[in-house]
Amino acid sequence: MSLFSVLIGTLAFAVLAPVLGCLLAGLDRKISARMQGRVGPPLLQPYYDVRKLLEKDNVSVNSTEGTYVTCALVFTLIAGGIFFSGGNLLMSVFVVTLSGLFFIVAAYSTRSPYAEIGAMRETLQVMAYEPMVLFMAVAFFMAAGTFDVAGAFALTAPVVTVIWPVLLGFLFVLTIKLRKSPFDLSYSHHAHQEIVKGITTEMSGRTLAKVEVMHWCENILFLGWTGLFFIWGTPASVLVAVIVAAVVYFLEIWIDNNFARVKWQALLKSAWVVALVAGGVNIAVLAYAPYLM
């Protein structure tokens, strides 16, 4: 995978992901409202919210906060560009983790008590989901023989046929990465956050708008990771992957509306246990299966 392909993929992702992510966020609000017996806001309400944020005056606590958030957004776009251009899956995972670290540092730079609590919880969430995400990348390599996403199109069968336990483990931590209840400890779009707005407490205006756009892009990237499990050497597999990603996102919305938030201790323990059982055991089986036959 050449640097030029990654650049083209990043530019395409930077244009398309915010649009698709915005529509997905609007659909999320509509479905959540219907589940709660409400009509819900317009489909483009997330776009209206971000446009309003962009029109506000800059009242950030310091100048570095916006810089860190900008870096987080840029690295999210790069991670998406690497993935959707058929590049290295493991590199995409590392780059999006770097984006998350910049987001955490942005919250710490405000020196706000609520923001710092949110940053601490965000750090715990990264510690919780990162082992399973790394297991996902390693399992894909062992099943496909390459870390390159494009390599999935050369397979005779989707990798989910041999690493389905890893898929189940990844779906568990996907709830954390999509910031859905019961794992929305650090930052939530809903008005039930006991630490005000958590990690984004001191963010406003253009800085908060960039956070929202970053969240849209992250959702598209993570759903892309989900669809990768169902890709193989036929064009029809892309449609299958899109359908599976849509079903998974609907399931995440249902979970978000039916489960109360857990404590961070339960989050950390459950995510690590799932990573060990679903990821570790599956990888061990793939590693030692040839010697057992």
PDB file of C-alpha atoms in Angstrom:
ATOM      1  CA  MET A   1       0.000   0.000   0.000  1.00  0.00           C
ATOM      2  CA  SER A   2       1.610   3.225  -1.210  1.00  0.00           C
ATOM      3  CA  LEU A   3       1.653   6.563   0.568  1.00  0.00           C
ATOM      4  CA  PHE A   4      -0.297   8.070  -2.332  1.00  0.00           C
ATOM      5  CA  SER A   5      -3.136   5.571  -1.816  1.00  0.00           C
ATOM      6  CA  VAL A   6      -3.273   6.400   1.877  1.00  0.00           C
ATOM      7  CA  LEU A   7      -3.417  10.130   1.114  1.00  0.00           C
ATOM      8  CA  ILE A   8      -6.242   9.646  -1.378  1.00  0.00           C
ATOM      9  CA  GLY A   9      -8.053   7.396   1.098  1.00  0.00           C
ATOM     10  CA  THR A  10      -7.625   9.961   3.881  1.00  0.00           C
ATOM     11  CA  LEU A  11      -9.009  12.767   1.718  1.00  0.00           C
ATOM     12  CA  ALA A  12     -11.975  10.623   0.663  1.00  0.00           C
ATOM     13  CA  PHE A  13     -12.610   9.600   4.266  1.00  0.00           C
ATOM     14  CA  ALA A  14     -12.359  13.230   5.422  1.00  0.00           C
ATOM     15  CA  VAL A  15     -15.102  14.182   2.941  1.00  0.00           C
ATOM     16  CA  LEU A  16     -17.454  11.195   3.158  1.00  0.00           C
ATOM     17  CA  ALA A  17     -17.130  10.060   6.791  1.00  0.00           C
ATOM     18  CA  PRO A  18     -18.494  13.294   8.365  1.00  0.00           C
ATOM     19  CA  VAL A  19     -21.495  13.185   6.000  1.00  0.00           C
ATOM     20  CA  LEU A  20     -22.276   9.526   6.676  1.00  0.00           C
ATOM     21  CA  GLY A  21     -21.494   9.931  10.376  1.00  0.00           C
ATOM     22  CA  CYS A  22     -23.828  12.918  10.645  1.00  0.00           C
ATOM     23  CA  LEU A  23     -26.682  11.001   9.025  1.00  0.00           C
ATOM     24  CA  LEU A  24     -25.945   8.031  11.278  1.00  0.00           C
ATOM     25  CA  ALA A  25     -26.032  10.258  14.367  1.00  0.00           C
ATOM     26  CA  GLY A  26     -29.353  11.741  13.254  1.00  0.00           C
ATOM     27  CA  LEU A  27     -30.778   8.284  12.657  1.00  0.00           C
ATOM     28  CA  ASP A  28     -29.485   7.251  16.084  1.00  0.00           C
ATOM     29  CA  ARG A  29     -31.457  10.085  17.705  1.00  0.00           C
ATOM     30  CA  LYS A  30     -34.615   9.262  15.756  1.00  0.00           C
ATOM     31  CA  ILE A  31     -34.508   5.554  16.642  1.00  0.00           C
ATOM     32  CA  SER A  32     -33.689   6.305  20.291  1.00  0.00           C
ATOM     33  CA  ALA A  33     -36.613   8.721  20.466  1.00  0.00           C
ATOM     34  CA  ARG A  34     -39.018   6.165  18.987  1.00  0.00           C
ATOM     35  CA  MET A  35     -37.812   3.573  21.490  1.00  0.00           C
ATOM     36  CA  GLN A  36     -38.665   6.068  24.243  1.00  0.00           C
ATOM     37  CA  GLY A  37     -42.089   6.953  22.807  1.00  0.00           C
ATOM     38  CA  ARG A  38     -41.009  10.335  21.409  1.00  0.00           C
ATOM     39  CA  VAL A  39     -41.025  11.783  17.889  1.00  0.00           C
ATOM     40  CA  GLY A  40     -37.418  12.841  18.043  1.00  0.00           C
ATOM     41  CA  PRO A  41     -35.443  15.645  16.341  1.00  0.00           C
ATOM     42  CA  PRO A  42     -34.991  16.033  12.570  1.00  0.00           C
ATOM     43  CA  LEU A  43     -32.572  13.690  10.825  1.00  0.00           C
ATOM     44  CA  LEU A  44     -30.131  16.573  10.223  1.00  0.00           C
ATOM     45  CA  GLN A  45     -30.235  17.850  13.809  1.00  0.00           C
ATOM     46  CA  PRO A  46     -26.576  16.830  14.457  1.00  0.00           C
ATOM     47  CA  TYR A  47     -25.556  18.993  11.480  1.00  0.00           C
ATOM     48  CA  TYR A  48     -27.566  21.941  12.814  1.00  0.00           C
ATOM     49  CA  ASP A  49     -25.902  21.513  16.220  1.00  0.00           C
ATOM     50  CA  VAL A  50     -22.384  21.504  14.763  1.00  0.00           C
ATOM     51  CA  ARG A  51     -23.138  24.480  12.515  1.00  0.00           C
ATOM     52  CA  LYS A  52     -24.359  26.406  15.557  1.00  0.00           C
ATOM     53  CA  LEU A  53     -21.170  25.512  17.441  1.00  0.00           C
ATOM     54  CA  LEU A  54     -19.044  26.753  14.550  1.00  0.00           C
ATOM     55  CA  GLU A  55     -20.824  30.137  14.684  1.00  0.00           C
ATOM     56  CA  LYS A  56     -20.095  30.658  18.387  1.00  0.00           C
ATOM     57  CA  ASP A  57     -17.245  32.790  19.731  1.00  0.00           C
ATOM     58  CA  ASN A  58     -14.065  31.072  20.868  1.00  0.00           C
ATOM     59  CA  VAL A  59     -14.173  30.970  24.685  1.00  0.00           C
ATOM     60  CA  SER A  60     -11.728  28.108  25.279  1.00  0.00           C
ATOM     61  CA  VAL A  61      -9.892  27.936  28.602  1.00  0.00           C
ATOM     62  CA  ASN A  62      -6.535  27.929  26.797  1.00  0.00           C
ATOM     63  CA  SER A  63      -5.149  27.788  23.267  1.00  0.00           C
ATOM     64  CA  THR A  64      -3.653  24.308  23.592  1.00  0.00           C
ATOM     65  CA  GLU A  65      -7.031  22.632  24.129  1.00  0.00           C
ATOM     66  CA  GLY A  66      -8.134  23.323  20.550  1.00  0.00           C
ATOM     67  CA  THR A  67      -4.748  22.233  19.188  1.00  0.00           C
ATOM     68  CA  TYR A  68      -4.944  18.859  20.911  1.00  0.00           C
ATOM     69  CA  VAL A  69      -8.508  18.293  19.679  1.00  0.00           C
ATOM     70  CA  THR A  70      -7.445  19.223  16.135  1.00  0.00           C
ATOM     71  CA  CYS A  71      -4.644  16.648  16.326  1.00  0.00           C
ATOM     72  CA  ALA A  72      -7.137  14.054  17.578  1.00  0.00           C
ATOM     73  CA  LEU A  73      -9.436  14.767  14.622  1.00  0.00           C
ATOM     74  CA  VAL A  74      -6.576  14.631  12.111  1.00  0.00           C
ATOM     75  CA  PHE A  75      -5.311  11.285  13.414  1.00  0.00           C
ATOM     76  CA  THR A  76      -8.864   9.885  13.288  1.00  0.00           C
ATOM     77  CA  LEU A  77      -9.061  10.885   9.630  1.00  0.00           C
ATOM     78  CA  ILE A  78      -5.665   9.304   8.952  1.00  0.00           C
ATOM     79  CA  ALA A  79      -6.740   6.072  10.678  1.00  0.00           C
ATOM     80  CA  GLY A  80      -9.866   5.981   8.526  1.00  0.00           C
ATOM     81  CA  GLY A  81      -7.845   6.714   5.406  1.00  0.00           C
ATOM     82  CA  ILE A  82      -5.454   3.861   6.163  1.00  0.00           C
ATOM     83  CA  PHE A  83      -8.309   1.408   6.709  1.00  0.00           C
ATOM     84  CA  PHE A  84     -10.594   2.311   3.813  1.00  0.00           C
ATOM     85  CA  SER A  85      -7.689   2.540   1.352  1.00  0.00           C
ATOM     86  CA  GLY A  86      -6.943  -1.118   2.105  1.00  0.00           C
ATOM     87  CA  GLY A  87      -3.918  -0.395   4.279  1.00  0.00           C
ATOM     88  CA  ASN A  88      -2.545  -1.941   7.443  1.00  0.00           C
ATOM     89  CA  LEU A  89      -5.261  -2.728   9.983  1.00  0.00           C
ATOM     90  CA  LEU A  90      -2.842  -2.723  12.918  1.00  0.00           C
ATOM     91  CA  MET A  91      -1.537   0.709  11.912  1.00  0.00           C
ATOM     92  CA  SER A  92      -5.119   1.984  11.745  1.00  0.00           C
ATOM     93  CA  VAL A  93      -5.688   0.698  15.297  1.00  0.00           C
ATOM     94  CA  PHE A  94      -2.535   2.387  16.592  1.00  0.00           C
ATOM     95  CA  VAL A  95      -3.302   5.711  14.894  1.00  0.00           C
ATOM     96  CA  VAL A  96      -6.870   5.887  16.235  1.00  0.00           C
ATOM     97  CA  THR A  97      -5.503   5.092  19.701  1.00  0.00           C
ATOM     98  CA  LEU A  98      -3.095   8.009  19.303  1.00  0.00           C
ATOM     99  CA  SER A  99      -6.113  10.152  18.455  1.00  0.00           C
ATOM    100  CA  GLY A 100      -7.753   9.049  21.700  1.00  0.00           C
ATOM    101  CA  LEU A 101      -4.646  10.003  23.678  1.00  0.00           C
ATOM    102  CA  PHE A 102      -4.663  13.511  22.193  1.00  0.00           C
ATOM    103  CA  PHE A 103      -8.327  13.814  23.194  1.00  0.00           C
ATOM    104  CA  ILE A 104      -7.462  12.837  26.766  1.00  0.00           C
ATOM    105  CA  VAL A 105      -4.591  15.341  26.916  1.00  0.00           C
ATOM    106  CA  ALA A 106      -6.953  18.052  25.617  1.00  0.00           C
ATOM    107  CA  ALA A 107      -9.260  17.469  28.588  1.00  0.00           C
ATOM    108  CA  TYR A 108      -6.383  17.462  31.074  1.00  0.00           C
ATOM    109  CA  SER A 109      -5.067  20.758  29.642  1.00  0.00           C
ATOM    110  CA  THR A 110      -8.211  22.596  30.796  1.00  0.00           C
ATOM    111  CA  ARG A 111      -7.453  21.894  34.497  1.00  0.00           C
ATOM    112  CA  SER A 112     -11.177  21.574  35.177  1.00  0.00           C
ATOM    113  CA  PRO A 113     -12.186  19.086  37.910  1.00  0.00           C
ATOM    114  CA  TYR A 114     -15.052  17.668  35.863  1.00  0.00           C
ATOM    115  CA  ALA A 115     -12.939  17.468  32.704  1.00  0.00           C
ATOM    116  CA  GLU A 116     -10.132  15.742  34.583  1.00  0.00           C
ATOM    117  CA  ILE A 117     -12.545  13.156  35.984  1.00  0.00           C
ATOM    118  CA  GLY A 118     -13.804  12.595  32.447  1.00  0.00           C
ATOM    119  CA  ALA A 119     -10.223  12.268  31.189  1.00  0.00           C
ATOM    120  CA  MET A 120      -9.465   9.704  33.892  1.00  0.00           C
ATOM    121  CA  ARG A 121     -12.505   7.691  32.892  1.00  0.00           C
ATOM    122  CA  GLU A 122     -11.578   7.992  29.223  1.00  0.00           C
ATOM    123  CA  THR A 123      -8.148   6.592  30.071  1.00  0.00           C
ATOM    124  CA  LEU A 124      -9.801   3.663  31.849  1.00  0.00           C
ATOM    125  CA  GLN A 125     -11.969   3.052  28.804  1.00  0.00           C
ATOM    126  CA  VAL A 126      -8.893   2.961  26.556  1.00  0.00           C
ATOM    127  CA  MET A 127      -7.281   0.481  28.956  1.00  0.00           C
ATOM    128  CA  ALA A 128     -10.463  -1.614  28.831  1.00  0.00           C
ATOM    129  CA  TYR A 129     -11.014  -1.876  25.087  1.00  0.00           C
ATOM    130  CA  GLU A 130      -7.453  -1.724  23.716  1.00  0.00           C
ATOM    131  CA  PRO A 131      -6.483  -5.382  24.464  1.00  0.00           C
ATOM    132  CA  MET A 132      -9.536  -6.707  22.594  1.00  0.00           C
ATOM    133  CA  VAL A 133      -8.958  -4.363  19.655  1.00  0.00           C
ATOM    134  CA  LEU A 134      -5.336  -5.534  19.386  1.00  0.00           C
ATOM    135  CA  PHE A 135      -6.498  -9.157  19.592  1.00  0.00           C
ATOM    136  CA  MET A 136      -8.891  -8.365  16.745  1.00  0.00           C
ATOM    137  CA  ALA A 137      -6.050  -7.130  14.529  1.00  0.00           C
ATOM    138  CA  VAL A 138      -3.823 -10.090  15.398  1.00  0.00           C
ATOM    139  CA  ALA A 139      -6.639 -12.590  14.788  1.00  0.00           C
ATOM    140  CA  PHE A 140      -7.339 -11.007  11.398  1.00  0.00           C
ATOM    141  CA  PHE A 141      -3.655 -11.449  10.500  1.00  0.00           C
ATOM    142  CA  MET A 142      -3.695 -15.096  11.547  1.00  0.00           C
ATOM    143  CA  ALA A 143      -6.881 -15.791   9.580  1.00  0.00           C
ATOM    144  CA  ALA A 144      -6.070 -13.747   6.458  1.00  0.00           C
ATOM    145  CA  GLY A 145      -2.288 -14.062   6.439  1.00  0.00           C
ATOM    146  CA  THR A 146      -1.821 -10.298   6.239  1.00  0.00           C
ATOM    147  CA  PHE A 147      -2.568  -7.113   8.156  1.00  0.00           C
ATOM    148  CA  ASP A 148      -3.602  -5.370   4.934  1.00  0.00           C
ATOM    149  CA  VAL A 149      -7.343  -4.782   4.724  1.00  0.00           C
ATOM    150  CA  ALA A 150      -7.194  -5.279   0.952  1.00  0.00           C
ATOM    151  CA  GLY A 151      -6.032  -8.848   1.588  1.00  0.00           C
ATOM    152  CA  ALA A 152      -9.544  -9.760   2.757  1.00  0.00           C
ATOM    153  CA  PHE A 153     -10.782  -9.513  -0.845  1.00  0.00           C
ATOM    154  CA  ALA A 154      -8.473 -12.379  -1.800  1.00  0.00           C
ATOM    155  CA  LEU A 155     -10.004 -14.817   0.683  1.00  0.00           C
ATOM    156  CA  THR A 156     -12.290 -17.693  -0.296  1.00  0.00           C
ATOM    157  CA  ALA A 157     -14.356 -17.242   2.886  1.00  0.00           C
ATOM    158  CA  PRO A 158     -14.792 -14.387   5.392  1.00  0.00           C
ATOM    159  CA  VAL A 159     -12.512 -14.424   8.424  1.00  0.00           C
ATOM    160  CA  VAL A 160     -15.555 -14.602  10.710  1.00  0.00           C
ATOM    161  CA  THR A 161     -15.749 -18.331   9.957  1.00  0.00           C
ATOM    162  CA  VAL A 162     -12.568 -18.944  11.978  1.00  0.00           C
ATOM    163  CA  ILE A 163     -12.443 -15.991  14.370  1.00  0.00           C
ATOM    164  CA  TRP A 164     -16.107 -15.623  15.349  1.00  0.00           C
ATOM    165  CA  PRO A 165     -15.215 -15.577  19.094  1.00  0.00           C
ATOM    166  CA  VAL A 166     -13.023 -12.544  18.393  1.00  0.00           C
ATOM    167  CA  LEU A 167     -15.983 -10.906  16.648  1.00  0.00           C
ATOM    168  CA  LEU A 168     -18.138 -11.445  19.737  1.00  0.00           C
ATOM    169  CA  GLY A 169     -15.413  -9.949  21.940  1.00  0.00           C
ATOM    170  CA  PHE A 170     -15.002  -7.008  19.592  1.00  0.00           C
ATOM    171  CA  LEU A 171     -18.760  -6.347  19.623  1.00  0.00           C
ATOM    172  CA  PHE A 172     -18.573  -6.195  23.412  1.00  0.00           C
ATOM    173  CA  VAL A 173     -15.928  -3.453  23.422  1.00  0.00           C
ATOM    174  CA  LEU A 174     -17.564  -1.742  20.444  1.00  0.00           C
ATOM    175  CA  THR A 175     -20.146  -0.447  22.914  1.00  0.00           C
ATOM    176  CA  ILE A 176     -17.310   1.338  24.709  1.00  0.00           C
ATOM    177  CA  LYS A 177     -15.850   2.821  21.526  1.00  0.00           C
ATOM    178  CA  LEU A 178     -19.251   4.013  20.297  1.00  0.00           C
ATOM    179  CA  ARG A 179     -19.813   5.647  23.723  1.00  0.00           C
ATOM    180  CA  LYS A 180     -23.040   3.805  24.380  1.00  0.00           C
ATOM    181  CA  SER A 181     -24.569   2.904  27.726  1.00  0.00           C
ATOM    182  CA  PRO A 182     -23.712   0.961  29.894  1.00  0.00           C
ATOM    183  CA  PHE A 183     -20.133   2.003  29.055  1.00  0.00           C
ATOM    184  CA  ASP A 184     -20.489   5.768  28.441  1.00  0.00           C
ATOM    185  CA  LEU A 185     -18.551   6.690  31.571  1.00  0.00           C
ATOM    186  CA  SER A 186     -16.499   9.639  30.334  1.00  0.00           C
ATOM    187  CA  TYR A 187     -18.709  11.369  27.790  1.00  0.00           C
ATOM    188  CA  SER A 188     -22.361  11.046  26.846  1.00  0.00           C
ATOM    189  CA  HIS A 189     -24.727  12.839  24.497  1.00  0.00           C
ATOM    190  CA  HIS A 190     -27.601  12.164  26.878  1.00  0.00           C
ATOM    191  CA  ALA A 191     -28.615  14.248  29.897  1.00  0.00           C
ATOM    192  CA  HIS A 192     -27.839  11.589  32.487  1.00  0.00           C
ATOM    193  CA  GLN A 193     -24.138  12.187  33.017  1.00  0.00           C
ATOM    194  CA  GLU A 194     -23.386  12.753  36.704  1.00  0.00           C
ATOM    195  CA  ILE A 195     -20.123  14.579  35.887  1.00  0.00           C
ATOM    196  CA  VAL A 196     -21.866  17.239  33.747  1.00  0.00           C
ATOM    197  CA  LYS A 197     -20.392  16.641  30.255  1.00  0.00           C
ATOM    198  CA  GLY A 198     -17.346  14.805  31.497  1.00  0.00           C
ATOM    199  CA  ILE A 199     -14.333  15.038  29.234  1.00  0.00           C
ATOM    200  CA  THR A 200     -15.909  17.828  27.126  1.00  0.00           C
ATOM    201  CA  THR A 201     -17.049  19.999  30.051  1.00  0.00           C
ATOM    202  CA  GLU A 202     -14.759  22.933  29.182  1.00  0.00           C
ATOM    203  CA  MET A 203     -15.021  22.531  25.397  1.00  0.00           C
ATOM    204  CA  SER A 204     -17.267  24.807  23.382  1.00  0.00           C
ATOM    205  CA  GLY A 205     -17.607  26.472  20.005  1.00  0.00           C
ATOM    206  CA  ARG A 206     -15.337  25.197  17.250  1.00  0.00           C
ATOM    207  CA  THR A 207     -13.465  22.888  19.607  1.00  0.00           C
ATOM    208  CA  LEU A 208     -16.638  21.042  20.565  1.00  0.00           C
ATOM    209  CA  ALA A 209     -17.704  20.999  16.902  1.00  0.00           C
ATOM    210  CA  LYS A 210     -14.461  19.208  16.035  1.00  0.00           C
ATOM    211  CA  VAL A 211     -15.150  16.688  18.804  1.00  0.00           C
ATOM    212  CA  GLU A 212     -18.575  15.953  17.322  1.00  0.00           C
ATOM    213  CA  VAL A 213     -17.158  15.527  13.807  1.00  0.00           C
ATOM    214  CA  MET A 214     -14.426  13.273  15.200  1.00  0.00           C
ATOM    215  CA  HIS A 215     -17.098  11.133  16.877  1.00  0.00           C
ATOM    216  CA  TRP A 216     -18.963  10.817  13.570  1.00  0.00           C
ATOM    217  CA  CYS A 217     -15.786   9.689  11.799  1.00  0.00           C
ATOM    218  CA  GLU A 218     -14.945   7.238  14.582  1.00  0.00           C
ATOM    219  CA  ASN A 219     -18.367   5.615  14.261  1.00  0.00           C
ATOM    220  CA  ILE A 220     -17.864   5.033  10.533  1.00  0.00           C
ATOM    221  CA  LEU A 221     -14.372   3.628  11.116  1.00  0.00           C
ATOM    222  CA  PHE A 222     -15.467   1.255  13.887  1.00  0.00           C
ATOM    223  CA  LEU A 223     -18.395  -0.005  11.828  1.00  0.00           C
ATOM    224  CA  GLY A 224     -15.899  -0.548   9.010  1.00  0.00           C
ATOM    225  CA  TRP A 225     -13.849  -2.735  11.343  1.00  0.00           C
ATOM    226  CA  THR A 226     -17.024  -4.692  12.085  1.00  0.00           C
ATOM    227  CA  GLY A 227     -17.801  -5.181   8.409  1.00  0.00           C
ATOM    228  CA  LEU A 228     -14.258  -6.407   7.728  1.00  0.00           C
ATOM    229  CA  PHE A 229     -15.120  -9.713   9.405  1.00  0.00           C
ATOM    230  CA  PHE A 230     -17.564 -10.439   6.560  1.00  0.00           C
ATOM    231  CA  ILE A 231     -15.442  -9.482   3.539  1.00  0.00           C
ATOM    232  CA  TRP A 232     -14.105 -12.089   1.131  1.00  0.00           C
ATOM    233  CA  GLY A 233     -13.262 -12.401  -2.571  1.00  0.00           C
ATOM    234  CA  THR A 234     -16.569 -11.327  -4.067  1.00  0.00           C
ATOM    235  CA  PRO A 235     -18.091  -7.858  -4.593  1.00  0.00           C
ATOM    236  CA  ALA A 236     -21.333  -9.011  -2.938  1.00  0.00           C
ATOM    237  CA  SER A 237     -19.467  -9.322   0.369  1.00  0.00           C
ATOM    238  CA  VAL A 238     -19.332  -5.522   0.615  1.00  0.00           C
ATOM    239  CA  LEU A 239     -23.137  -5.421   0.707  1.00  0.00           C
ATOM    240  CA  VAL A 240     -23.131  -8.175   3.340  1.00  0.00           C
ATOM    241  CA  ALA A 241     -20.635  -6.176   5.432  1.00  0.00           C
ATOM    242  CA  VAL A 242     -22.777  -3.017   5.200  1.00  0.00           C
ATOM    243  CA  ILE A 243     -25.913  -4.902   6.264  1.00  0.00           C
ATOM    244  CA  VAL A 244     -24.104  -6.504   9.205  1.00  0.00           C
ATOM    245  CA  ALA A 245     -22.702  -3.119  10.282  1.00  0.00           C
ATOM    246  CA  ALA A 246     -26.203  -1.602  10.140  1.00  0.00           C
ATOM    247  CA  VAL A 247     -27.657  -4.443  12.237  1.00  0.00           C
ATOM    248  CA  VAL A 248     -24.835  -4.112  14.767  1.00  0.00           C
ATOM    249  CA  TYR A 249     -25.389  -0.362  15.095  1.00  0.00           C
ATOM    250  CA  PHE A 250     -29.116  -0.872  15.630  1.00  0.00           C
ATOM    251  CA  LEU A 251     -28.245  -3.404  18.345  1.00  0.00           C
ATOM    252  CA  GLU A 252     -25.944  -0.828  19.967  1.00  0.00           C
ATOM    253  CA  ILE A 253     -28.772   1.725  19.996  1.00  0.00           C
ATOM    254  CA  TRP A 254     -31.060  -0.829  21.630  1.00  0.00           C
ATOM    255  CA  ILE A 255     -28.429  -1.603  24.276  1.00  0.00           C
ATOM    256  CA  ASP A 256     -27.898   2.127  24.879  1.00  0.00           C
ATOM    257  CA  ASN A 257     -31.599   2.607  25.620  1.00  0.00           C
ATOM    258  CA  ASN A 258     -32.088  -0.454  27.808  1.00  0.00           C
ATOM    259  CA  PHE A 259     -29.074  -0.679  30.108  1.00  0.00           C
ATOM    260  CA  ALA A 260     -27.946   1.567  32.950  1.00  0.00           C
ATOM    261  CA  ARG A 261     -24.346   2.719  33.255  1.00  0.00           C
ATOM    262  CA  VAL A 262     -21.966   0.429  35.145  1.00  0.00           C
ATOM    263  CA  LYS A 263     -19.095   1.456  37.409  1.00  0.00           C
ATOM    264  CA  TRP A 264     -15.605   1.716  35.968  1.00  0.00           C
ATOM    265  CA  GLN A 265     -14.471  -1.335  37.951  1.00  0.00           C
ATOM    266  CA  ALA A 266     -17.087  -3.501  36.224  1.00  0.00           C
ATOM    267  CA  LEU A 267     -16.133  -1.994  32.874  1.00  0.00           C
ATOM    268  CA  LEU A 268     -12.455  -2.806  33.263  1.00  0.00           C
ATOM    269  CA  LYS A 269     -12.936  -6.316  34.637  1.00  0.00           C
ATOM    270  CA  SER A 270     -15.578  -7.368  32.127  1.00  0.00           C
ATOM    271  CA  ALA A 271     -13.659  -6.014  29.116  1.00  0.00           C
ATOM    272  CA  TRP A 272     -10.431  -7.762  30.138  1.00  0.00           C
ATOM    273  CA  VAL A 273     -12.217 -11.058  30.869  1.00  0.00           C
ATOM    274  CA  VAL A 274     -13.935 -10.929  27.481  1.00  0.00           C
ATOM    275  CA  ALA A 275     -10.619 -10.091  25.786  1.00  0.00           C
ATOM    276  CA  LEU A 276      -8.891 -13.026  27.494  1.00  0.00           C
ATOM    277  CA  VAL A 277     -11.643 -15.549  26.781  1.00  0.00           C
ATOM    278  CA  ALA A 278     -12.829 -14.450  23.330  1.00  0.00           C
ATOM    279  CA  GLY A 279      -9.564 -13.065  21.990  1.00  0.00           C
ATOM    280  CA  GLY A 280      -6.834 -14.956  23.789  1.00  0.00           C
ATOM    281  CA  VAL A 281      -8.398 -18.406  23.461  1.00  0.00           C
ATOM    282  CA  ASN A 282      -9.290 -17.907  19.790  1.00  0.00           C
ATOM    283  CA  ILE A 283      -5.759 -16.776  18.949  1.00  0.00           C
ATOM    284  CA  ALA A 284      -4.265 -19.679  20.909  1.00  0.00           C
ATOM    285  CA  VAL A 285      -6.430 -22.124  18.974  1.00  0.00           C
ATOM    286  CA  LEU A 286      -5.368 -20.598  15.658  1.00  0.00           C
ATOM    287  CA  ALA A 287      -1.719 -20.675  16.719  1.00  0.00           C
ATOM    288  CA  TYR A 288      -1.612 -24.288  17.928  1.00  0.00           C
ATOM    289  CA  ALA A 289      -4.310 -25.934  15.765  1.00  0.00           C
ATOM    290  CA  PRO A 290      -1.787 -27.045  13.077  1.00  0.00           C
ATOM    291  CA  TYR A 291       0.274 -28.866  15.709  1.00  0.00           C
ATOM    292  CA  LEU A 292      -2.806 -30.677  17.062  1.00  0.00           C
ATOM    293  CA  MET A 293      -3.860 -32.087  13.697  1.00  0.00           C
TER     294      MET A 293
END
